[in-house]
PDB file of C-alpha atoms in Angstrom:
ATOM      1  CA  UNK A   1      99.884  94.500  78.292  1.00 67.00           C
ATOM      2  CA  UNK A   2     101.135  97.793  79.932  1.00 77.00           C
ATOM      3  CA  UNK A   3      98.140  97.921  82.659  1.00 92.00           C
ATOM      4  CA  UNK A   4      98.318 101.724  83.712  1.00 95.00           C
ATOM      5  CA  UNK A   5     100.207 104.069  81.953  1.00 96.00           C
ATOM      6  CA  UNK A   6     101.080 108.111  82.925  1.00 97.00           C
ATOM      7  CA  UNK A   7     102.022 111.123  81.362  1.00 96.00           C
ATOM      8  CA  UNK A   8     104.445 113.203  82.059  1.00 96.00           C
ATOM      9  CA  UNK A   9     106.141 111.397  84.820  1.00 95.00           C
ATOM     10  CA  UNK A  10     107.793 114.522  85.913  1.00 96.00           C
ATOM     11  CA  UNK A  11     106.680 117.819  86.087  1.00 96.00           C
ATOM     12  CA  UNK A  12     107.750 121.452  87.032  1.00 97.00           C
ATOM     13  CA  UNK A  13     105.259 124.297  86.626  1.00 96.00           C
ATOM     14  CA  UNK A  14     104.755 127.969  87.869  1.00 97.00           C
ATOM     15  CA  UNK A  15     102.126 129.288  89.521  1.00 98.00           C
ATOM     16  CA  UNK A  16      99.069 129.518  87.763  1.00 97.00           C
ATOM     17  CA  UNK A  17      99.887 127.889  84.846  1.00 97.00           C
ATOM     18  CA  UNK A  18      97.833 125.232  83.937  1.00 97.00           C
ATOM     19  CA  UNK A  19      98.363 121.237  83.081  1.00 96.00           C
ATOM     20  CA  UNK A  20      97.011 118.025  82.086  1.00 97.00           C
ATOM     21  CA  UNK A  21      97.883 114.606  83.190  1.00 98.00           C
ATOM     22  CA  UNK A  22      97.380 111.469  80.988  1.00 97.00           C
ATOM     23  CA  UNK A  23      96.422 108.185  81.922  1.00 97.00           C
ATOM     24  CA  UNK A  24      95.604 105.195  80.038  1.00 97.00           C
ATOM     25  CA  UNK A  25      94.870 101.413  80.699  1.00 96.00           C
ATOM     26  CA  UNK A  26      94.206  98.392  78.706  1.00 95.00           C
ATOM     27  CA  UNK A  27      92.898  96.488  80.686  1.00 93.00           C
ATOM     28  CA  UNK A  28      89.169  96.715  79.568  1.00 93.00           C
ATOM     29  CA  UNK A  29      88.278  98.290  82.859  1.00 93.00           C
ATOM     30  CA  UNK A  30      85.453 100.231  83.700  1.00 93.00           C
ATOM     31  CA  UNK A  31      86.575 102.245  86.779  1.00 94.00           C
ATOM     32  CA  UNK A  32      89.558 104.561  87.223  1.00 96.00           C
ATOM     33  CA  UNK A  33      91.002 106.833  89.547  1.00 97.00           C
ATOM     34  CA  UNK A  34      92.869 109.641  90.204  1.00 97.00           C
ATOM     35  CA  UNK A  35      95.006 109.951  93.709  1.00 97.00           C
ATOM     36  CA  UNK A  36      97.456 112.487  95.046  1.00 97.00           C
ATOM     37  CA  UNK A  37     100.076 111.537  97.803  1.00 95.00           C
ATOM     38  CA  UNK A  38     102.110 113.430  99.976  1.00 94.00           C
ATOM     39  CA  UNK A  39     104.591 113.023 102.581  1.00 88.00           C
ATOM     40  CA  UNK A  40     102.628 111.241 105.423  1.00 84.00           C
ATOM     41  CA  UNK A  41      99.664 111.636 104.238  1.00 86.00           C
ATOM     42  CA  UNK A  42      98.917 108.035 102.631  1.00 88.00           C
ATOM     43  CA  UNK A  43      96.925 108.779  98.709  1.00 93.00           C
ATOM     44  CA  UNK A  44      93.915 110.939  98.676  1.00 95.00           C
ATOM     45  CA  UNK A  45      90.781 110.247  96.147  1.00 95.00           C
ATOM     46  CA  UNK A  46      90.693 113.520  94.030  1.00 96.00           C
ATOM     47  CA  UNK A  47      88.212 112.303  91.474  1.00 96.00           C
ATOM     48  CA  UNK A  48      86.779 109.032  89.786  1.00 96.00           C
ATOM     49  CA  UNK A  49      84.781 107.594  87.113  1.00 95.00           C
ATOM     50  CA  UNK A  50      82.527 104.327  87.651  1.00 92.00           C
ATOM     51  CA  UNK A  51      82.422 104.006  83.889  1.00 91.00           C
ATOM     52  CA  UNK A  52      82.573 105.737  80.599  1.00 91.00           C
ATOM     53  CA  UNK A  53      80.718 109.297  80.976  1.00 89.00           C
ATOM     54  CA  UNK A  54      80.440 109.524  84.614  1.00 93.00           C
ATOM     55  CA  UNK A  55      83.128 111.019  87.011  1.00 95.00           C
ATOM     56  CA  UNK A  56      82.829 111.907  90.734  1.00 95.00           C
ATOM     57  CA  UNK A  57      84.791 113.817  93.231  1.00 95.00           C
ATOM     58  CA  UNK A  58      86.635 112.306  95.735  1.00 93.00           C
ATOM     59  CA  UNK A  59      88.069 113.284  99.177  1.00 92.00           C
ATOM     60  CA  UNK A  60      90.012 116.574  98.053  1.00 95.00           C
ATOM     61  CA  UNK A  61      88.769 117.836  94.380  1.00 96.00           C
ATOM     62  CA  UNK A  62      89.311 121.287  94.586  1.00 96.00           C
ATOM     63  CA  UNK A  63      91.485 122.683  92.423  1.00 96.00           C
ATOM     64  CA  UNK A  64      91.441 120.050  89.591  1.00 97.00           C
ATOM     65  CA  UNK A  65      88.546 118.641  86.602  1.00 97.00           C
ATOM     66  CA  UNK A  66      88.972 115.634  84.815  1.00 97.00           C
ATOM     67  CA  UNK A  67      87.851 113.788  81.748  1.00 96.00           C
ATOM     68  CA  UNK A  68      86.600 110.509  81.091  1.00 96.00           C
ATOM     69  CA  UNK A  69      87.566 110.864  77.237  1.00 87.00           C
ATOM     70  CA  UNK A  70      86.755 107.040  76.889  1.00 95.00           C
ATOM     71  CA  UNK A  71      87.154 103.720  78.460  1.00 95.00           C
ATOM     72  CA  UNK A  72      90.606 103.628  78.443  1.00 96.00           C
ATOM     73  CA  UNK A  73      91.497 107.003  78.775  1.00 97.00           C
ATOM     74  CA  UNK A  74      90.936 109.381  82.274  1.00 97.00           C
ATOM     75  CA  UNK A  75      92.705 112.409  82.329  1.00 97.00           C
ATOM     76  CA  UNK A  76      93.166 115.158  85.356  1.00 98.00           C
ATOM     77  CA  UNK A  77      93.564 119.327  84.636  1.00 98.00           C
ATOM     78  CA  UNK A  78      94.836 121.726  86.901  1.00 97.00           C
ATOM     79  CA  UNK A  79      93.718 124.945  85.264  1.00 94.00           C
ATOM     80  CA  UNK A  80      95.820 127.267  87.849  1.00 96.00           C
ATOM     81  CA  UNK A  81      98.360 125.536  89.528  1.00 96.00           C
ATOM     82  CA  UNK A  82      98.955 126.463  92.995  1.00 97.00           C
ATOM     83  CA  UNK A  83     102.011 125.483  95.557  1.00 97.00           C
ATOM     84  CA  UNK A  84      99.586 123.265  97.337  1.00 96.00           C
ATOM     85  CA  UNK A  85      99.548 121.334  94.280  1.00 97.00           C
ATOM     86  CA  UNK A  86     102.630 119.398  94.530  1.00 97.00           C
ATOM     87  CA  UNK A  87     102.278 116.029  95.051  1.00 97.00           C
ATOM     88  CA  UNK A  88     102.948 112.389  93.292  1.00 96.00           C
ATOM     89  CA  UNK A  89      99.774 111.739  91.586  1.00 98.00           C
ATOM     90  CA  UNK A  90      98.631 108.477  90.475  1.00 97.00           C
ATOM     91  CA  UNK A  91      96.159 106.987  88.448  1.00 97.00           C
ATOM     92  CA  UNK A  92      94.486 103.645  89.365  1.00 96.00           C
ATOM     93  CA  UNK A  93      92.000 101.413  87.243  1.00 95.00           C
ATOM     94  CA  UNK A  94      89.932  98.257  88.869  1.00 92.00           C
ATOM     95  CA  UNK A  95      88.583  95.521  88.339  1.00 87.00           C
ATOM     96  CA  UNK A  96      85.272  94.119  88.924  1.00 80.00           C
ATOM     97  CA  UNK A  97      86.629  92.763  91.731  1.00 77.00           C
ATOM     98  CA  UNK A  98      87.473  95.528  93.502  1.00 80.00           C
ATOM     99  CA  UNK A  99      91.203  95.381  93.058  1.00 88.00           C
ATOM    100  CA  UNK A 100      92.489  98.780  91.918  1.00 92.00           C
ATOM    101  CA  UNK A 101      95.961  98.864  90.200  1.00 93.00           C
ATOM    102  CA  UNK A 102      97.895 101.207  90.038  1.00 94.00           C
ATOM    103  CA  UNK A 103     100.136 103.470  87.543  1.00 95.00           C
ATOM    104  CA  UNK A 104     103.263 104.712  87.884  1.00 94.00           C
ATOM    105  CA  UNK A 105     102.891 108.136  89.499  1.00 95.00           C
ATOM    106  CA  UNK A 106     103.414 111.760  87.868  1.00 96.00           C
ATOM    107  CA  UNK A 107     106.155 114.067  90.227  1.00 96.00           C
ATOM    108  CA  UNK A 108     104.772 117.463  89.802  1.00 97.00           C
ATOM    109  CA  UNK A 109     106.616 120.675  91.499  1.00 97.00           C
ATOM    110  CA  UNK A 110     104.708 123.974  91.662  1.00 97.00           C
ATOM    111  CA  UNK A 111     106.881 127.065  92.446  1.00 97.00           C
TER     112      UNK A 111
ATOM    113  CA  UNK B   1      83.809 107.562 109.315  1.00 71.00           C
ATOM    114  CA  UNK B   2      85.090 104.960 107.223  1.00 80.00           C
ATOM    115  CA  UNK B   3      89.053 104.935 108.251  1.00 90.00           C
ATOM    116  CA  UNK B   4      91.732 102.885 108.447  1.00 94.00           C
ATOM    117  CA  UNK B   5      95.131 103.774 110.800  1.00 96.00           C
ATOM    118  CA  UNK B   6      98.560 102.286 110.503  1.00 97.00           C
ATOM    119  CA  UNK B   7      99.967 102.787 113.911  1.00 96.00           C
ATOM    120  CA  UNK B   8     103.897 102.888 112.965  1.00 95.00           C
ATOM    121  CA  UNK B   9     104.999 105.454 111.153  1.00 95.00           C
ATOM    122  CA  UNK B  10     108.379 103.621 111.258  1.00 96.00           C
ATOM    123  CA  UNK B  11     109.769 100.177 112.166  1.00 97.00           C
ATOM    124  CA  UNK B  12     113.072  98.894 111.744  1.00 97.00           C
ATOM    125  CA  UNK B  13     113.944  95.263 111.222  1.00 97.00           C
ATOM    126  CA  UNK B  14     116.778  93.094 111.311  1.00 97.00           C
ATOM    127  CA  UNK B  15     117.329  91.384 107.934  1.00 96.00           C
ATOM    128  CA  UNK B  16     116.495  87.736 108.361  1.00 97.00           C
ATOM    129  CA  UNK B  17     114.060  88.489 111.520  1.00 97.00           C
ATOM    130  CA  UNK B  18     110.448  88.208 111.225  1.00 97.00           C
ATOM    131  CA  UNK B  19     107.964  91.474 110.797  1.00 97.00           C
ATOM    132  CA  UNK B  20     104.283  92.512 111.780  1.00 98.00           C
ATOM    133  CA  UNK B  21     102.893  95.775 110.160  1.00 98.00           C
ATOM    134  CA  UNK B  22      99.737  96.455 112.065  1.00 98.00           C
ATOM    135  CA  UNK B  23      96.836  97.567 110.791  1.00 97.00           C
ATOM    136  CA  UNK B  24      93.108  99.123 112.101  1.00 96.00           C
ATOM    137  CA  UNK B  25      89.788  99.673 110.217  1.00 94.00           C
ATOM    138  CA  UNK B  26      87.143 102.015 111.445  1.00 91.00           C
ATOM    139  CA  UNK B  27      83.891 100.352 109.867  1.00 86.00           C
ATOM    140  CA  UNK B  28      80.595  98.771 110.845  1.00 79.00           C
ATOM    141  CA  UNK B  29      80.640  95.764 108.286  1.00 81.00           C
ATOM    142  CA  UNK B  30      83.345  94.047 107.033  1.00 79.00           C
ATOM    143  CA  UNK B  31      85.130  96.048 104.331  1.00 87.00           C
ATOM    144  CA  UNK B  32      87.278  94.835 101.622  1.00 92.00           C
ATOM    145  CA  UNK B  33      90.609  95.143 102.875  1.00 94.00           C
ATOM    146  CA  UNK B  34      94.102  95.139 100.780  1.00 96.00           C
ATOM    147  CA  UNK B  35      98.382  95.731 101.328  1.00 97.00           C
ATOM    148  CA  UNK B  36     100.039  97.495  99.269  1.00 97.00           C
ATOM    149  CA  UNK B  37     103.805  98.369  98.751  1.00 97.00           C
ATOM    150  CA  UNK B  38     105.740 101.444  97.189  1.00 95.00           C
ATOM    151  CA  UNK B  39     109.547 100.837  96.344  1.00 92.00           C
ATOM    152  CA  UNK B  40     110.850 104.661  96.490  1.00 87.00           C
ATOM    153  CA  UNK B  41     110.132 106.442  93.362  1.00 84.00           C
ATOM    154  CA  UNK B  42     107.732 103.852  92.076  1.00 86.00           C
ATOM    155  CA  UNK B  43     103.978 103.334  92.069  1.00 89.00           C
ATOM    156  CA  UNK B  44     101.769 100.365  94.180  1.00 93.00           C
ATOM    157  CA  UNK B  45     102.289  96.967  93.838  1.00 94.00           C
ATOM    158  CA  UNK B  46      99.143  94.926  95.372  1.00 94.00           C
ATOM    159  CA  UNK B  47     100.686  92.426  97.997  1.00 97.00           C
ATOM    160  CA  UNK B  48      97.539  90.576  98.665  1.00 96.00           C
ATOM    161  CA  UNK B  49      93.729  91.543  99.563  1.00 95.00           C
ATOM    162  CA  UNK B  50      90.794  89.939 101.980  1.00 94.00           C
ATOM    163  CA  UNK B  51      87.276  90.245 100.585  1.00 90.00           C
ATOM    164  CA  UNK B  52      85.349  87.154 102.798  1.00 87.00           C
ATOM    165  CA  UNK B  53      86.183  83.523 103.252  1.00 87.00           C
ATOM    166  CA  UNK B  54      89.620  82.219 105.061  1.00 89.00           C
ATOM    167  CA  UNK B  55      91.067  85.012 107.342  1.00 91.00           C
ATOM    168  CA  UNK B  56      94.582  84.198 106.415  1.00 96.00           C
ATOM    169  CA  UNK B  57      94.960  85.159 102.849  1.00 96.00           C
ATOM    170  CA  UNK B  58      98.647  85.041 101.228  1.00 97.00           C
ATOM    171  CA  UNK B  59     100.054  87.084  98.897  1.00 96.00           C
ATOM    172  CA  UNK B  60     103.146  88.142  96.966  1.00 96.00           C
ATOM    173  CA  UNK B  61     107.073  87.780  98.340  1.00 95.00           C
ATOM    174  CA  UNK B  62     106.136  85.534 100.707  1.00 96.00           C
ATOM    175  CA  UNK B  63     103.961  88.415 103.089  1.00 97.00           C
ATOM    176  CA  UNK B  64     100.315  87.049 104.567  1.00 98.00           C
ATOM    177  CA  UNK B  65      97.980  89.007 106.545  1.00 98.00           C
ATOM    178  CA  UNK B  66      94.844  87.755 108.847  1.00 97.00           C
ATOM    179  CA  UNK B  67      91.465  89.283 109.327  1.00 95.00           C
ATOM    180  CA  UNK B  68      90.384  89.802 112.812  1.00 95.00           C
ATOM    181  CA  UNK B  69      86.823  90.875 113.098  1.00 92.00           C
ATOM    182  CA  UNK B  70      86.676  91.069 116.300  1.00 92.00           C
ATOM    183  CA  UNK B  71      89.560  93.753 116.697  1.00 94.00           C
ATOM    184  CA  UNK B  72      89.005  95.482 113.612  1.00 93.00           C
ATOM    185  CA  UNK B  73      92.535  94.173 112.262  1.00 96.00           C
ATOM    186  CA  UNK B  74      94.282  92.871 109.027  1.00 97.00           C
ATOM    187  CA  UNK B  75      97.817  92.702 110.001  1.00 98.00           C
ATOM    188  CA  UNK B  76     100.643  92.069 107.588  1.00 98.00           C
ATOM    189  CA  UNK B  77     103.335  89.562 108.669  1.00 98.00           C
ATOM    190  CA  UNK B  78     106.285  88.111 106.601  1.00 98.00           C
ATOM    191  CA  UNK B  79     108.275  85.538 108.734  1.00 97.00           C
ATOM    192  CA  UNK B  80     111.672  86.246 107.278  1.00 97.00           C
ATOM    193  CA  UNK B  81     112.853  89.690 105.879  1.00 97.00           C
ATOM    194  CA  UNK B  82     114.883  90.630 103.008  1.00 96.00           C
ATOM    195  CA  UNK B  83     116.869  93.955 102.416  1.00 95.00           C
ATOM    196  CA  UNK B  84     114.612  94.205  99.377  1.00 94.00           C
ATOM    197  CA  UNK B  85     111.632  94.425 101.244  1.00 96.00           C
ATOM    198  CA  UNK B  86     112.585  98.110 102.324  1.00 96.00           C
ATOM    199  CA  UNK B  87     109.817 100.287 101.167  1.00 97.00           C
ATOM    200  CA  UNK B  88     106.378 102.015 102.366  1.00 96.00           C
ATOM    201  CA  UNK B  89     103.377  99.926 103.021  1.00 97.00           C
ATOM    202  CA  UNK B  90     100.310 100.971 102.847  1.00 97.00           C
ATOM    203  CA  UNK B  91      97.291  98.958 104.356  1.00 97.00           C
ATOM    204  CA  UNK B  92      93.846  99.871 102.298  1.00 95.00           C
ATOM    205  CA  UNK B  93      89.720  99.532 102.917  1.00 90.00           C
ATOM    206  CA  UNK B  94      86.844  99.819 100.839  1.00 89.00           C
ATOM    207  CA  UNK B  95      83.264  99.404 101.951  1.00 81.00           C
ATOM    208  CA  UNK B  96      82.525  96.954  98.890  1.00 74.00           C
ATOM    209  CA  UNK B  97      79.649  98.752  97.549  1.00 71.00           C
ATOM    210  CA  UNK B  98      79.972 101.632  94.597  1.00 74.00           C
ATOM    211  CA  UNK B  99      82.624 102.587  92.675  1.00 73.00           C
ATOM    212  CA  UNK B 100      84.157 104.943  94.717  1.00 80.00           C
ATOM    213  CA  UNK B 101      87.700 104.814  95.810  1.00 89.00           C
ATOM    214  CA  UNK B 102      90.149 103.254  97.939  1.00 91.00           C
ATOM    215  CA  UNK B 103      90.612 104.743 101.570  1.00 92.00           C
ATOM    216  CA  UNK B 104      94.142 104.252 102.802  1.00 94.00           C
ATOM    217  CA  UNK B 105      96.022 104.522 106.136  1.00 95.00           C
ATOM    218  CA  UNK B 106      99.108 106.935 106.124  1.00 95.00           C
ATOM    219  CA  UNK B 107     101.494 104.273 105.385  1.00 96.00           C
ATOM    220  CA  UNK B 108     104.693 102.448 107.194  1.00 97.00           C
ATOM    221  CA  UNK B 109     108.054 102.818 106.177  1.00 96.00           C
ATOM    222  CA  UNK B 110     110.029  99.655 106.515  1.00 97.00           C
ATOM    223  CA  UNK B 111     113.771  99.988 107.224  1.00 97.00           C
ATOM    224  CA  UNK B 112     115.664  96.903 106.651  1.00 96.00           C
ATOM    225  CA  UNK B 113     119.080  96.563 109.153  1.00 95.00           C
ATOM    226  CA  UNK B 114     122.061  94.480 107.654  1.00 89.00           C
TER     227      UNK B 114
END
């Protein structure tokens, strides 16, 4: 049982290029996350999805689309990255008691 | 607004010595209220969480927190530190209802002193 798993775990990119991040859980969940954190700045919702099919934005969504390929899987694009972009990103999935856990972060660096 | 505010931005603490990490909601029910911790370069562990029922809920590594209603609180206290325990905490609300995410407070970052 690996709980939440991410893809790459480090990243560098340019300017405009574009990116997507994997996540995956197996823990039969219905909801996952996506969060971005920066220095002081605790994690920010970017997007979610309450279940299979759905997603919603979050707190700061601009810039970024995601996909809710299936239950396990909830990926996050950045089609043009930008130097505002850099951040730890994580992905979270919860349970149906509202307990979200939590994987184990991508670095991405924008020049 | 739903918010939540970690005072400290910092606290040092002797190794051995006992530690509070303070904690403020910004909500007119009560929320659903969790403590997590990030060793550096890793993701969130979930100490321990309060959804209703006893205000003094324990969790993981020996850490406890108590609701307190009536000051909008959910402290986390550990009554003996270890060096290990040097990380960032972050304190965490949500309003219960919906699927939506997690709101968290801008963390603490615990130094531990030999």
């Amino acid at each position: 049982n690996a709980g939440v798993t991410q893809t790459p775990k480090f990243q560098v990119l340019k300017t405009g290029q574009s990116m997507t991040l994997q996540c995956a859980q197996d823990m039969n969940h219905n909801s996952m996350y996506w969060y971005r954190q920066d220095p002081g700045m605790g994690l920010r919702l970017i997007y979610y999805s309450a279940s299979e099919g759905t997603t919603d934005k979050g707190e700061v969504p601009n810039g970024y689309n995601v996909s809710r390929l299936n239950k396990r899987e909830f990926s996050l694009r950045l089609e043009s990255a930008a130097p505002s972009q850099t951040s730890v990103y994580f992905c979270a999935s919860r349970t149906v008691q509202e307990t979200q856990y939590f994987g184990p972060g991508t670095r991405l660096l924008v020049l | 607004a739903q918010s939540v505010t970690q005072p400290d931005i910092h606290i040092t603490v002797s190794e051995g010595a006992s530690l509070e990490l303070r904690c403020n909601y910004s909500y007119g029910a009560t929320p659903y209220l969790f403590w997590y911790v990030q060793s550096p370069g890793q993701g969130l562990q979930l100490l321990l969480k309060y959804f209703s029922g006893d205000t003094l809920v324990q969790g993981i590594k020996g850490f406890e927190a108590e609701f307190k209603r009536s000051q909008s609180s959910f402290n986390l206290r550990k009554p003996s530190v270890h060096w290990s325990d040097a990380a960032e905490y972050f304190c965490a609300f949500h309003s219960g209802g919906g699927a939506d995410g997690l709101t968290f407070g801008k963390g603490t970052h615990l130094i531990i002193q030999p």
